[in-house]
CSV table of N, CA and C in Angstrom, one decimal:
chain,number,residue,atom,x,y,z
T,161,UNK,N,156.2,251.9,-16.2
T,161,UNK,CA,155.3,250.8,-15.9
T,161,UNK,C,156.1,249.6,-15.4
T,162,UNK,N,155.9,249.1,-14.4
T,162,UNK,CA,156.7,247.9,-13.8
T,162,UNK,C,155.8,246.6,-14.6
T,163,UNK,N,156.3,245.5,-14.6
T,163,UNK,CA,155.3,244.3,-15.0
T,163,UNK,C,154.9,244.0,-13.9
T,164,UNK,N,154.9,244.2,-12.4
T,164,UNK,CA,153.1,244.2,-11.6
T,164,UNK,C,151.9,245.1,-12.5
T,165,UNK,N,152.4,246.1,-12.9
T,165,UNK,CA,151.4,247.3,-13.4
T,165,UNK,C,150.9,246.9,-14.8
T,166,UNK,N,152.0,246.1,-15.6
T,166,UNK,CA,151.5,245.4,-17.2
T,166,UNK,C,150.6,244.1,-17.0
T,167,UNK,N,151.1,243.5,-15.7
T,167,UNK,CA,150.1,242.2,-15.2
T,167,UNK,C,148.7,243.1,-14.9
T,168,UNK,N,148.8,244.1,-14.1
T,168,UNK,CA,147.6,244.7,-13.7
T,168,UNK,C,146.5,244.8,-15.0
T,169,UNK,N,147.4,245.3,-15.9
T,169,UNK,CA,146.4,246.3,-17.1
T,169,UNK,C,146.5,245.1,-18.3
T,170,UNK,N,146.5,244.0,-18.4
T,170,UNK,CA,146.2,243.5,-19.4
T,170,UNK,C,144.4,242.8,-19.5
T,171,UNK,N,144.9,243.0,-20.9
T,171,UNK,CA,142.9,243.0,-21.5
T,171,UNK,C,141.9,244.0,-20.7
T,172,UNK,N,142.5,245.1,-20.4
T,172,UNK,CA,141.6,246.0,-19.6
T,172,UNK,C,141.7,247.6,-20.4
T,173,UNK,N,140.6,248.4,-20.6
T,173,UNK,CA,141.1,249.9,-21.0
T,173,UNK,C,142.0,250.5,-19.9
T,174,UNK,N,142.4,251.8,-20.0
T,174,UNK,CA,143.5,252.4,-19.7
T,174,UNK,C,142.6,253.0,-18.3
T,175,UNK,N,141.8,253.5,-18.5
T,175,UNK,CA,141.0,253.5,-17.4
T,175,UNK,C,140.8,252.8,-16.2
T,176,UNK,N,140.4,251.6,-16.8
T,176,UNK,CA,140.1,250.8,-15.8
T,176,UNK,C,141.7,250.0,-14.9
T,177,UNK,N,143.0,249.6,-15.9
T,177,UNK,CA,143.7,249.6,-15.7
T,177,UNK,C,144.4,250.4,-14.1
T,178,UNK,N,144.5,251.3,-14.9
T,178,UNK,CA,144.9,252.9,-14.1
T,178,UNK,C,143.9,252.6,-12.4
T,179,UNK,N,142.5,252.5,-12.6
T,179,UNK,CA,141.6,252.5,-11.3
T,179,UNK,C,142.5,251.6,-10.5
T,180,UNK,N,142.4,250.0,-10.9
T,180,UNK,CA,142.9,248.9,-10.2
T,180,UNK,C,144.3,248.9,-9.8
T,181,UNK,N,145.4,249.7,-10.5
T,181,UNK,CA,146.5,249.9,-10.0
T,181,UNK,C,146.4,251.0,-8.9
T,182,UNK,N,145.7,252.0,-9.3
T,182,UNK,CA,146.0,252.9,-7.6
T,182,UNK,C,145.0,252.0,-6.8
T,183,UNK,N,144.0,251.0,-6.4
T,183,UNK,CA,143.1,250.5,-5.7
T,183,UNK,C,144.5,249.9,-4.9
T,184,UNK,N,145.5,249.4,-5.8
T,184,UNK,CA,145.9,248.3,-5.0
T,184,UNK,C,147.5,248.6,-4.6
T,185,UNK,N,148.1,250.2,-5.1
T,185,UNK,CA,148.7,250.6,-4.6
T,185,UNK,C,148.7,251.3,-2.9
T,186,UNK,N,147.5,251.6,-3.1
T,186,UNK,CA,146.9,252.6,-2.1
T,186,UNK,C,146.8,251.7,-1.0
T,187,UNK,N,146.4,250.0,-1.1
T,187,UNK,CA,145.9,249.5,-0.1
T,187,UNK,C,147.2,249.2,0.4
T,188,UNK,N,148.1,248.8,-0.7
T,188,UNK,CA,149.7,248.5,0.0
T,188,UNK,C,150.7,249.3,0.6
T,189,UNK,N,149.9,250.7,0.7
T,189,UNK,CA,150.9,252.3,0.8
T,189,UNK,C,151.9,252.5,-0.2
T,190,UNK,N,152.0,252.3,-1.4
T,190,UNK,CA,153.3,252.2,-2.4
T,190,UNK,C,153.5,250.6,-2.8
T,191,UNK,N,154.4,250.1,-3.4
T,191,UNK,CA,154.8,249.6,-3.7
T,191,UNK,C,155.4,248.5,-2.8
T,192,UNK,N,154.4,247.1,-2.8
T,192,UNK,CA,154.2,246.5,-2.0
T,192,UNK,C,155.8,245.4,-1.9
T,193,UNK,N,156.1,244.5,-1.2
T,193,UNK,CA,157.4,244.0,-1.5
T,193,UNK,C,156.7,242.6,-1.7
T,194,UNK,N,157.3,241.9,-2.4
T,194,UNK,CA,157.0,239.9,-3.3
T,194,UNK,C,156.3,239.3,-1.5
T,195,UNK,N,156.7,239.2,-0.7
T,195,UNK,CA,156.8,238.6,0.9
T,195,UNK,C,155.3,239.4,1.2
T,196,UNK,N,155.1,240.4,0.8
T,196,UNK,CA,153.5,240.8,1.7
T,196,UNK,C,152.4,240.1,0.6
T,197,UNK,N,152.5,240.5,-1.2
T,197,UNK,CA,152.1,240.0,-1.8
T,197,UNK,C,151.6,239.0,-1.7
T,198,UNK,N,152.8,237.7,-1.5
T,198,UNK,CA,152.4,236.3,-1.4
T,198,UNK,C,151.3,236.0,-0.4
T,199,UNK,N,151.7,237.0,0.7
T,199,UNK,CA,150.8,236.4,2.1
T,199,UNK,C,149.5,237.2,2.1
T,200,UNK,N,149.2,238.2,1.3
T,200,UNK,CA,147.4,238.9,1.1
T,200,UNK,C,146.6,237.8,0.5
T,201,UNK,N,145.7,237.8,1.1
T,201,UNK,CA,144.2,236.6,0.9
T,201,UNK,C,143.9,237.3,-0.4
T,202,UNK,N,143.7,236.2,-1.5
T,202,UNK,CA,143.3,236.3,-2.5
T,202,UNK,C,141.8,237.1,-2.7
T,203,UNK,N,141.3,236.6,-1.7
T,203,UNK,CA,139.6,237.3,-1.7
T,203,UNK,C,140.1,239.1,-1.4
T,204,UNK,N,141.1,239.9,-0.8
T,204,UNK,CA,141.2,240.9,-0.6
T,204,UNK,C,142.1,241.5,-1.9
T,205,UNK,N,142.3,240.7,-2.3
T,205,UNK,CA,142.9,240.9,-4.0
T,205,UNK,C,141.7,241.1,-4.8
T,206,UNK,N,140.6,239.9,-5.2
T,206,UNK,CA,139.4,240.3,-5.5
T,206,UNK,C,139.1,241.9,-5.3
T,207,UNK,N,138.7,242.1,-4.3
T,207,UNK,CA,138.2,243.1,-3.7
T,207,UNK,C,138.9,244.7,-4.2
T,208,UNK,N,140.4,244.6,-4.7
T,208,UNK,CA,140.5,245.5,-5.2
T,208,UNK,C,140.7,245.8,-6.9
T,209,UNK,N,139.9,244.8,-7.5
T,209,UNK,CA,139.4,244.5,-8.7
T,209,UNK,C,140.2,243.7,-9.6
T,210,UNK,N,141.0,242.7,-8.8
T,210,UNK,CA,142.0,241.6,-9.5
T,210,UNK,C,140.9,240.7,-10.0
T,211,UNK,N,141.5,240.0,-11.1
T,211,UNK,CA,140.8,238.7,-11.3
T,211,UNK,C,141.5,237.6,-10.7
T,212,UNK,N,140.7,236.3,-10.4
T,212,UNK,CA,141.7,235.5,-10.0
T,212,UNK,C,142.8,234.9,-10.8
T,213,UNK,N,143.1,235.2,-11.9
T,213,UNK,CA,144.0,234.6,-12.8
T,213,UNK,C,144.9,235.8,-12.6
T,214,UNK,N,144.5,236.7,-12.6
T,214,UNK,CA,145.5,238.2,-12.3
T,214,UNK,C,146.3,237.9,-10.8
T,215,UNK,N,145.7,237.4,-10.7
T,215,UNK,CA,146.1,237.1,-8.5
T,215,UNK,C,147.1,236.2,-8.5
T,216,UNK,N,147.2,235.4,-9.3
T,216,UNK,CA,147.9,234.0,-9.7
T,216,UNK,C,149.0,234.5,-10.4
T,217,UNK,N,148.8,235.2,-11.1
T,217,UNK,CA,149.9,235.8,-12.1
T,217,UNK,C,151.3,236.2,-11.6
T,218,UNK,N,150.0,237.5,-10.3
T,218,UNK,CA,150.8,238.3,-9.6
T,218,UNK,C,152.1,237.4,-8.5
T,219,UNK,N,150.6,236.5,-7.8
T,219,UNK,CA,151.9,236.2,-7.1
T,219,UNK,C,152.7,235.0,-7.4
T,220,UNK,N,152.8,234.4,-8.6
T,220,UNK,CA,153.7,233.7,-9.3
T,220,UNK,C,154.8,234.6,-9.8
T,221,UNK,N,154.7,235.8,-10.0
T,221,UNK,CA,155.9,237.0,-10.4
T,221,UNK,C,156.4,237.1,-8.5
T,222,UNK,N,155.6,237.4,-7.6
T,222,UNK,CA,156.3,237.4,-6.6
T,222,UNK,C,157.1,236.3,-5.7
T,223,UNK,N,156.4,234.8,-6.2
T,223,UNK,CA,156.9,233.5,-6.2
T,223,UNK,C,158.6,233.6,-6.4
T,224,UNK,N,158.3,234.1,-8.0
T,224,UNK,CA,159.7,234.0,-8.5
T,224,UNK,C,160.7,235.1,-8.2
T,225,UNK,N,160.5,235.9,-7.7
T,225,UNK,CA,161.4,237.0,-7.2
T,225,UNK,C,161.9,236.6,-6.1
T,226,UNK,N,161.1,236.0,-5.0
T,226,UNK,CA,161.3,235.5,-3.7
T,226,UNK,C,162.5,234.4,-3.7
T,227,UNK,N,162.2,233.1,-5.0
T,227,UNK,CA,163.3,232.4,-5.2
T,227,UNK,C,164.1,232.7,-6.2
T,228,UNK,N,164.3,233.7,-6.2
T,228,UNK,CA,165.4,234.1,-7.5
T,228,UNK,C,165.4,234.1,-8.9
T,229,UNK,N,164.3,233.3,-8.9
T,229,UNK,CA,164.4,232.4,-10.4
T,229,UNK,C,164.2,233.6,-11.8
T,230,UNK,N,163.7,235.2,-11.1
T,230,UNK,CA,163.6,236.3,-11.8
T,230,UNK,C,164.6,237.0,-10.9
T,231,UNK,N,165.3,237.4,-11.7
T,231,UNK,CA,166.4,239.0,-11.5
T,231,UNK,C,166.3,239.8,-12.1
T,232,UNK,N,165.8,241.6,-11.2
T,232,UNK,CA,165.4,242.2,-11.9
T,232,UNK,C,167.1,243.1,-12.0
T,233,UNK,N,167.7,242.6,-11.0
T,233,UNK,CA,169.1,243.6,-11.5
T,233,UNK,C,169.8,243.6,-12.6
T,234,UNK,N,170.3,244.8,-13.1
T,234,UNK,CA,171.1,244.2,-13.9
T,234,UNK,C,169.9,244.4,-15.7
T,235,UNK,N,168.6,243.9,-15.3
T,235,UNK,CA,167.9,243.6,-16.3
T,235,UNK,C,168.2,244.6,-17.4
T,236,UNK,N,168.2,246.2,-16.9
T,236,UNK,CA,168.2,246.8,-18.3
T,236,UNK,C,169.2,246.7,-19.0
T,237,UNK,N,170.5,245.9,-19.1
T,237,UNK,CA,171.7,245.7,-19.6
T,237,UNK,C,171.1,244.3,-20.4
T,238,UNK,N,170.4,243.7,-20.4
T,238,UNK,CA,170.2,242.8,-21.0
T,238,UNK,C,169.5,242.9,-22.6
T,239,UNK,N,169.2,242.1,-23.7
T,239,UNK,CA,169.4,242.1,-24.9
T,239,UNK,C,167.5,242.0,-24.7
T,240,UNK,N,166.9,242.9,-25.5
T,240,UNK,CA,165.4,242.4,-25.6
T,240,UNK,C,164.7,241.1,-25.7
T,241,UNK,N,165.4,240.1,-26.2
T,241,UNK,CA,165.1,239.2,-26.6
T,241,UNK,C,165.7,238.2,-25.5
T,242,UNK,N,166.4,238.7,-24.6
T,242,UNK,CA,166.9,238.0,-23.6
T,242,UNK,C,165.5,238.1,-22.3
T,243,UNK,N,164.9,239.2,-22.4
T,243,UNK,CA,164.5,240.2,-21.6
T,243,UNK,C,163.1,239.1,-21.6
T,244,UNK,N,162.5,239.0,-22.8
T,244,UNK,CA,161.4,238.3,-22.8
T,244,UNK,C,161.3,236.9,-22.8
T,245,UNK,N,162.4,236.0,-23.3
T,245,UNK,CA,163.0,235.2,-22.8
T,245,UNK,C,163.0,234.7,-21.1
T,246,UNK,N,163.2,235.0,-20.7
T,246,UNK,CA,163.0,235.5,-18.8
T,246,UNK,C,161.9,235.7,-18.1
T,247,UNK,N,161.6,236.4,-18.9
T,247,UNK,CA,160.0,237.3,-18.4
T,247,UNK,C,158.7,236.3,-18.3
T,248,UNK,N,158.6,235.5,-20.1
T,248,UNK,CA,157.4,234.6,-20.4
T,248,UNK,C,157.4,233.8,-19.5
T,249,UNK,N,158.2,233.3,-18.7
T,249,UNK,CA,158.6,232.0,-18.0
T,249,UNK,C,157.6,232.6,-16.5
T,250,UNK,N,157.3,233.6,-16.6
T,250,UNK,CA,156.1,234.2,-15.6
T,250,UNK,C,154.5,233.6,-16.0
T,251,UNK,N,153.9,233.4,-15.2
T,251,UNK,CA,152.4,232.8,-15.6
T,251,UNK,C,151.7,233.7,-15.9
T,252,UNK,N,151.0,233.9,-16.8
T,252,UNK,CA,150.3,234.8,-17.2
T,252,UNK,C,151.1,236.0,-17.7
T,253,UNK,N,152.2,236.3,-18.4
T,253,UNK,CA,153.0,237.0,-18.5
T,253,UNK,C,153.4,236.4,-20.0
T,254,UNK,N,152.9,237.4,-21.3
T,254,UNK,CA,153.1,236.9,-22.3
T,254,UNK,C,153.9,237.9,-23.4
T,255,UNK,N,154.1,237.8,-24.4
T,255,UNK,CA,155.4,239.0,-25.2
T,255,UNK,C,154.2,240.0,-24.9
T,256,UNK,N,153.0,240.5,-25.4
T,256,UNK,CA,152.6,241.7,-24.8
T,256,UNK,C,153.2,242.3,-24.0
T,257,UNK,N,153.1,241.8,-22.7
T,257,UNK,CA,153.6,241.9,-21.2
T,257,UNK,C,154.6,242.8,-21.9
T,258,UNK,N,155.6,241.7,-21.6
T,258,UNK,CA,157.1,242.0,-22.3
T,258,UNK,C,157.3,243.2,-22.4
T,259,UNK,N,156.7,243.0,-23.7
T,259,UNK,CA,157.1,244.4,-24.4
T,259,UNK,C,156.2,246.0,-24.0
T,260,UNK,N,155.4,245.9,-23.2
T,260,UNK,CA,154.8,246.9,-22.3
T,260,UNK,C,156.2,247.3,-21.2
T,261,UNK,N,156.7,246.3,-20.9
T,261,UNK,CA,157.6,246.8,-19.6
T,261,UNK,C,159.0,247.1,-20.5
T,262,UNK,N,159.0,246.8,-21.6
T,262,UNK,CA,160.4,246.5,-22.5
T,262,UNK,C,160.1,248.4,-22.7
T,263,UNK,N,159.1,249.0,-22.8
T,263,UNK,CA,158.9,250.2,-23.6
T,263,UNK,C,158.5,251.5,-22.5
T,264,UNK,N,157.6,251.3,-21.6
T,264,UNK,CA,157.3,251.9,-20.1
T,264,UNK,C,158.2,251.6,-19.5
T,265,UNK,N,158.9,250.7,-18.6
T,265,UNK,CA,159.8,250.7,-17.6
T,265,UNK,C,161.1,250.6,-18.4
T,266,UNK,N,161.6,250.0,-19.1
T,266,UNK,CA,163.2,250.1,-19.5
T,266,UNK,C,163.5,250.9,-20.8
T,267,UNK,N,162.2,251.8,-21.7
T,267,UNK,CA,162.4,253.2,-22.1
T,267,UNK,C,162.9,252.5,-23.5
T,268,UNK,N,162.6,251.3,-23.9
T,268,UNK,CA,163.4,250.6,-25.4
T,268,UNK,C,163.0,251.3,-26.1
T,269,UNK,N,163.5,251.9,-27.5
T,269,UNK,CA,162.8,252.5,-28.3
T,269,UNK,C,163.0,251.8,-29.7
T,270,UNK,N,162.9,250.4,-29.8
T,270,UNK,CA,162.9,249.9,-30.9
T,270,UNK,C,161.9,248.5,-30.8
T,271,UNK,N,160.6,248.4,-29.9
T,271,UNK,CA,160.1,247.5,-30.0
T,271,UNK,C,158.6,247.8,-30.2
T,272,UNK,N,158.5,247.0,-31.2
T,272,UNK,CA,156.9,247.1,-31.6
T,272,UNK,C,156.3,245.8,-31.4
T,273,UNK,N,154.9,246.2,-30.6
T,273,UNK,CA,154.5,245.1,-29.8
T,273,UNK,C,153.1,244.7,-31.1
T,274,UNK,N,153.4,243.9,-32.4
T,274,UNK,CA,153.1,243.3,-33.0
T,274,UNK,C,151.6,242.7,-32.6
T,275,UNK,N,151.5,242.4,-31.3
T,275,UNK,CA,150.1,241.7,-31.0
T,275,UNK,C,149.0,242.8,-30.2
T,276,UNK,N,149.7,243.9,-30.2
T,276,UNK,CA,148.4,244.9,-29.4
T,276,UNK,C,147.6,245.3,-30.6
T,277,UNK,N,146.2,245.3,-29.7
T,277,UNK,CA,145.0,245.2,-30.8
T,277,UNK,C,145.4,247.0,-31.1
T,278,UNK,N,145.6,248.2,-30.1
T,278,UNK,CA,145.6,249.4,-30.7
T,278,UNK,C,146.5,249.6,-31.7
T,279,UNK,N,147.4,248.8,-31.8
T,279,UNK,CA,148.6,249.2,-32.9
T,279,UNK,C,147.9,248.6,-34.1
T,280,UNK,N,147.3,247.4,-33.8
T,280,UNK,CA,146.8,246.7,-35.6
T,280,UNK,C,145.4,247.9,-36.2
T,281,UNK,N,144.8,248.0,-34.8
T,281,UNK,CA,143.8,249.2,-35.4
T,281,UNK,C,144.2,250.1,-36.2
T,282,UNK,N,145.3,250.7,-35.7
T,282,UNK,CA,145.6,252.1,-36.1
T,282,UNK,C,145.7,251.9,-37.1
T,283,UNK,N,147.2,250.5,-37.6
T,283,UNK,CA,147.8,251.0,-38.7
T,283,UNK,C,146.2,250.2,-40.1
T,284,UNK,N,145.2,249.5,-39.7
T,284,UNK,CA,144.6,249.6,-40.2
T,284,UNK,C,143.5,250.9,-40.8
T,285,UNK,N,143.1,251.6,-40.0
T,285,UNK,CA,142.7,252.3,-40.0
T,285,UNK,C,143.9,254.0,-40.6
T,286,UNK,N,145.5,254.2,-40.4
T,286,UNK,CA,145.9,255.0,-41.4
T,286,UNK,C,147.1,254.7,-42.1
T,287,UNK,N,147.0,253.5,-42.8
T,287,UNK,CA,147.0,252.9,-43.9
T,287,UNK,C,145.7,252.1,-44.8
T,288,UNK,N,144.6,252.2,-44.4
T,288,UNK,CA,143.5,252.3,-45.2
T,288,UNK,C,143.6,250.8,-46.0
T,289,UNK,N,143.7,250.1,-44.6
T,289,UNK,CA,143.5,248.2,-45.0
T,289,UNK,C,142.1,248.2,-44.7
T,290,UNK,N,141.7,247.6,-45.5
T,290,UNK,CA,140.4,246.9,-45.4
T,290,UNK,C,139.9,246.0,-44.1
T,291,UNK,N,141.4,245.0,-43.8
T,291,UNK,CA,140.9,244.5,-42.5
T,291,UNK,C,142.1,244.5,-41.7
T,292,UNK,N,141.4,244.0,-40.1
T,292,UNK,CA,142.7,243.9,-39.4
T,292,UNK,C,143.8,243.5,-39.7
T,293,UNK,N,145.5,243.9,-39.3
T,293,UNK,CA,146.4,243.2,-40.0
T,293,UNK,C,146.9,241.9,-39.4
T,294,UNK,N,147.8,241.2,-39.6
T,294,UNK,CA,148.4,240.2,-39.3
T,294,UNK,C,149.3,240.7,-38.4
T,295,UNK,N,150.1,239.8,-37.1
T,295,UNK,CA,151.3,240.3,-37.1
T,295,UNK,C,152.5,240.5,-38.1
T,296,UNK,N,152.3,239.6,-38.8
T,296,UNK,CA,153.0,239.7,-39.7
T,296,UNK,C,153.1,241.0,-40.6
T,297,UNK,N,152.2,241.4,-41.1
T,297,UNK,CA,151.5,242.9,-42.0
T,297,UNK,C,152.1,244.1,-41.2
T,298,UNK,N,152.1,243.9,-40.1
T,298,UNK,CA,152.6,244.8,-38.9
T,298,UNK,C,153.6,245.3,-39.3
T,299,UNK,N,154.6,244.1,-39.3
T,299,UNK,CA,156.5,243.9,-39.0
T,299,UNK,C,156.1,244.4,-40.6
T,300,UNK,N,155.5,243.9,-41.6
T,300,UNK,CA,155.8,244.7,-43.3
T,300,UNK,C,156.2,245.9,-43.2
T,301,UNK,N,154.8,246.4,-42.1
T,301,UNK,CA,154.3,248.1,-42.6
T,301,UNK,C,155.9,248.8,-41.9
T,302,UNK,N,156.3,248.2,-40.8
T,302,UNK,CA,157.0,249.0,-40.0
T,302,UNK,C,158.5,248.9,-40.9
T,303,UNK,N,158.5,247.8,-41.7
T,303,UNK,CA,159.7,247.6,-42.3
T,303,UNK,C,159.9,248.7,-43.5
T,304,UNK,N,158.4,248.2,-43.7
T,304,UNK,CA,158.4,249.4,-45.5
T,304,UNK,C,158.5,250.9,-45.5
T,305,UNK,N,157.8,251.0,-44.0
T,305,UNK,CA,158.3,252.4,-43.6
T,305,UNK,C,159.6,253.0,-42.6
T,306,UNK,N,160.4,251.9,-42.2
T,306,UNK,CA,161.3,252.5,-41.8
T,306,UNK,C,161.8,252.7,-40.4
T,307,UNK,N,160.8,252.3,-39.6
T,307,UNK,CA,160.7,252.7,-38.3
T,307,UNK,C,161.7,252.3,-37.4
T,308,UNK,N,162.2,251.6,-37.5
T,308,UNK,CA,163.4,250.9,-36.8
T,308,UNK,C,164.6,251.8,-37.0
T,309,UNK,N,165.3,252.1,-35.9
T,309,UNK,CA,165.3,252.0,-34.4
T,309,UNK,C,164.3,252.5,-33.6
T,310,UNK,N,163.4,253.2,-34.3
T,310,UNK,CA,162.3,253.9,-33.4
T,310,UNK,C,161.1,253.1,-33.3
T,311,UNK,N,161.2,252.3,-33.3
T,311,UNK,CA,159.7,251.3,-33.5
T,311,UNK,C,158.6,252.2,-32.1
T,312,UNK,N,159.5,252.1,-31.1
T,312,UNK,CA,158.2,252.3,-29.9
T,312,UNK,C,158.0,253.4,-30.2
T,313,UNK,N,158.5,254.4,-30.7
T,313,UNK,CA,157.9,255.9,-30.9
T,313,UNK,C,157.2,256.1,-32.0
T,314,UNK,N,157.0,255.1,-33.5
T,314,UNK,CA,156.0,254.6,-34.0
T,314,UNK,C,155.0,253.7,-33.3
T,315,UNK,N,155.0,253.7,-32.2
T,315,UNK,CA,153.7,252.8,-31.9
T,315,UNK,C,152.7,253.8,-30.9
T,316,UNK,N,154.0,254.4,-30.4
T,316,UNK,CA,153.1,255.8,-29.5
T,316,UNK,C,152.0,256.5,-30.4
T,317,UNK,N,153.1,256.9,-31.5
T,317,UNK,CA,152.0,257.8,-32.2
T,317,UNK,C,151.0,256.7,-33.3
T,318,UNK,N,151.1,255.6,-33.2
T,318,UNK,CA,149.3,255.0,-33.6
T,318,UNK,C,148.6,255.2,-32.7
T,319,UNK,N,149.5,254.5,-31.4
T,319,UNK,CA,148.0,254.6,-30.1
T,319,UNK,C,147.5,256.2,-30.5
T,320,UNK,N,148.5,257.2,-30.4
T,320,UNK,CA,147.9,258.6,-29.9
T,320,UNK,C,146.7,258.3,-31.7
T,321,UNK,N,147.1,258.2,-32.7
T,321,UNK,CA,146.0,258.6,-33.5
T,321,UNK,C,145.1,258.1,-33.3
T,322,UNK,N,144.8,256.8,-32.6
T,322,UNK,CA,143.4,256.6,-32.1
T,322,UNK,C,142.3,257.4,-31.3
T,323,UNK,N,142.8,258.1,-30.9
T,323,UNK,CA,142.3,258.8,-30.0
T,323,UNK,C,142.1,260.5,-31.2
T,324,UNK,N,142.4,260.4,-31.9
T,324,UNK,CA,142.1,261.5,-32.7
T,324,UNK,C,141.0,261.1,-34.1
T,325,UNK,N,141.3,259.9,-34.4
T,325,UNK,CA,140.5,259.4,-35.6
T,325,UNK,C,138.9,258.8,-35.0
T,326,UNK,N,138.1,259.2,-35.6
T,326,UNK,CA,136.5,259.2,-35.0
T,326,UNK,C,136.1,258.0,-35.2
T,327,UNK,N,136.9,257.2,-35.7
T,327,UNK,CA,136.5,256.0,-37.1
T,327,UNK,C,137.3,255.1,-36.1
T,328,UNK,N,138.0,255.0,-34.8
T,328,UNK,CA,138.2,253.9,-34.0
T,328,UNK,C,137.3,254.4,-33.4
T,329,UNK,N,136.6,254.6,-32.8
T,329,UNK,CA,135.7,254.9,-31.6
T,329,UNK,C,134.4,253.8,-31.9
């Protein structure tokens, strides 16, 4: 998952996500470069189901690639916390983000994204909390059990139990 694609799919299901990324790969033939981005009419962004704040996002991530001020070289060598550090300084681009591209595109396997609603579901729903957790309750559960270095492969497998437990639905 690049962070155009985590810009794409935030506050959106996987679905819908997934639609709007091939809408707007498809219109660019692949993977469009920061220079065509900048210059597509916002209203033809609309049109392939961006919001205008998503449009903004976007091409403030392509803003900053254009003048340097983001370097994607080199990036997987960098410290996670360096990584998001760098990244937030994107508009519309928040540790969610981050840590979507920290786990899909650079393959981390020790970051748990604390503020995704599917991860507080789960672990509310199999840990048998009464209510949603905290971030904080989160970093407990993951501590008490252990998960670290593996944090993203404990987060895989809440998302996946959602999708098995009848009781998120």
């Amino acid at each position: 998952m690049s962070l155009l694609k985590a810009i794409i799919g935030q506050q959106l299901s996987v679905a819908s996500a997934r639609a709007i990324n091939t809408r707007f790969l498809n219109f660019y033939k692949g993977d469009p470069k920061p220079e065509i981005i900048i210059n597509t009419n916002d209203e033809k962004l609309r049109e392939l189901g961006l919001s205008f704040p998503k449009i903004k996002y976007i091409k403030d991530l392509s803003n900053k690639i254009i003048t340097k001020e983001i370097n994607f070289i080199n990036i997987k060598n960098k410290p996670d916390e360096q990584i998001i550090e760098e990244l937030t300084k994107i508009k519309g681009v928040g540790v969610w983000t981050v840590h979507m591209f920290l786990m899909f595109t650079l393959g981390r396997t020790n970051i748990l994204p604390v503020g995704d609603l599917g991860i507080k579901k789960a672990i509310m729903l199999n840990y048998s909390l009464k209510k949603m957790p905290t971030e904080e309750k989160v970093k407990q559960v993951a501590e008490k059990n252990n998960w670290s270095p593996y944090n993203s492969v404990a987060a895989w497998y809440l998302w996946r139990s959602l999708e098995m437990n009848p009781e998120s639905i």
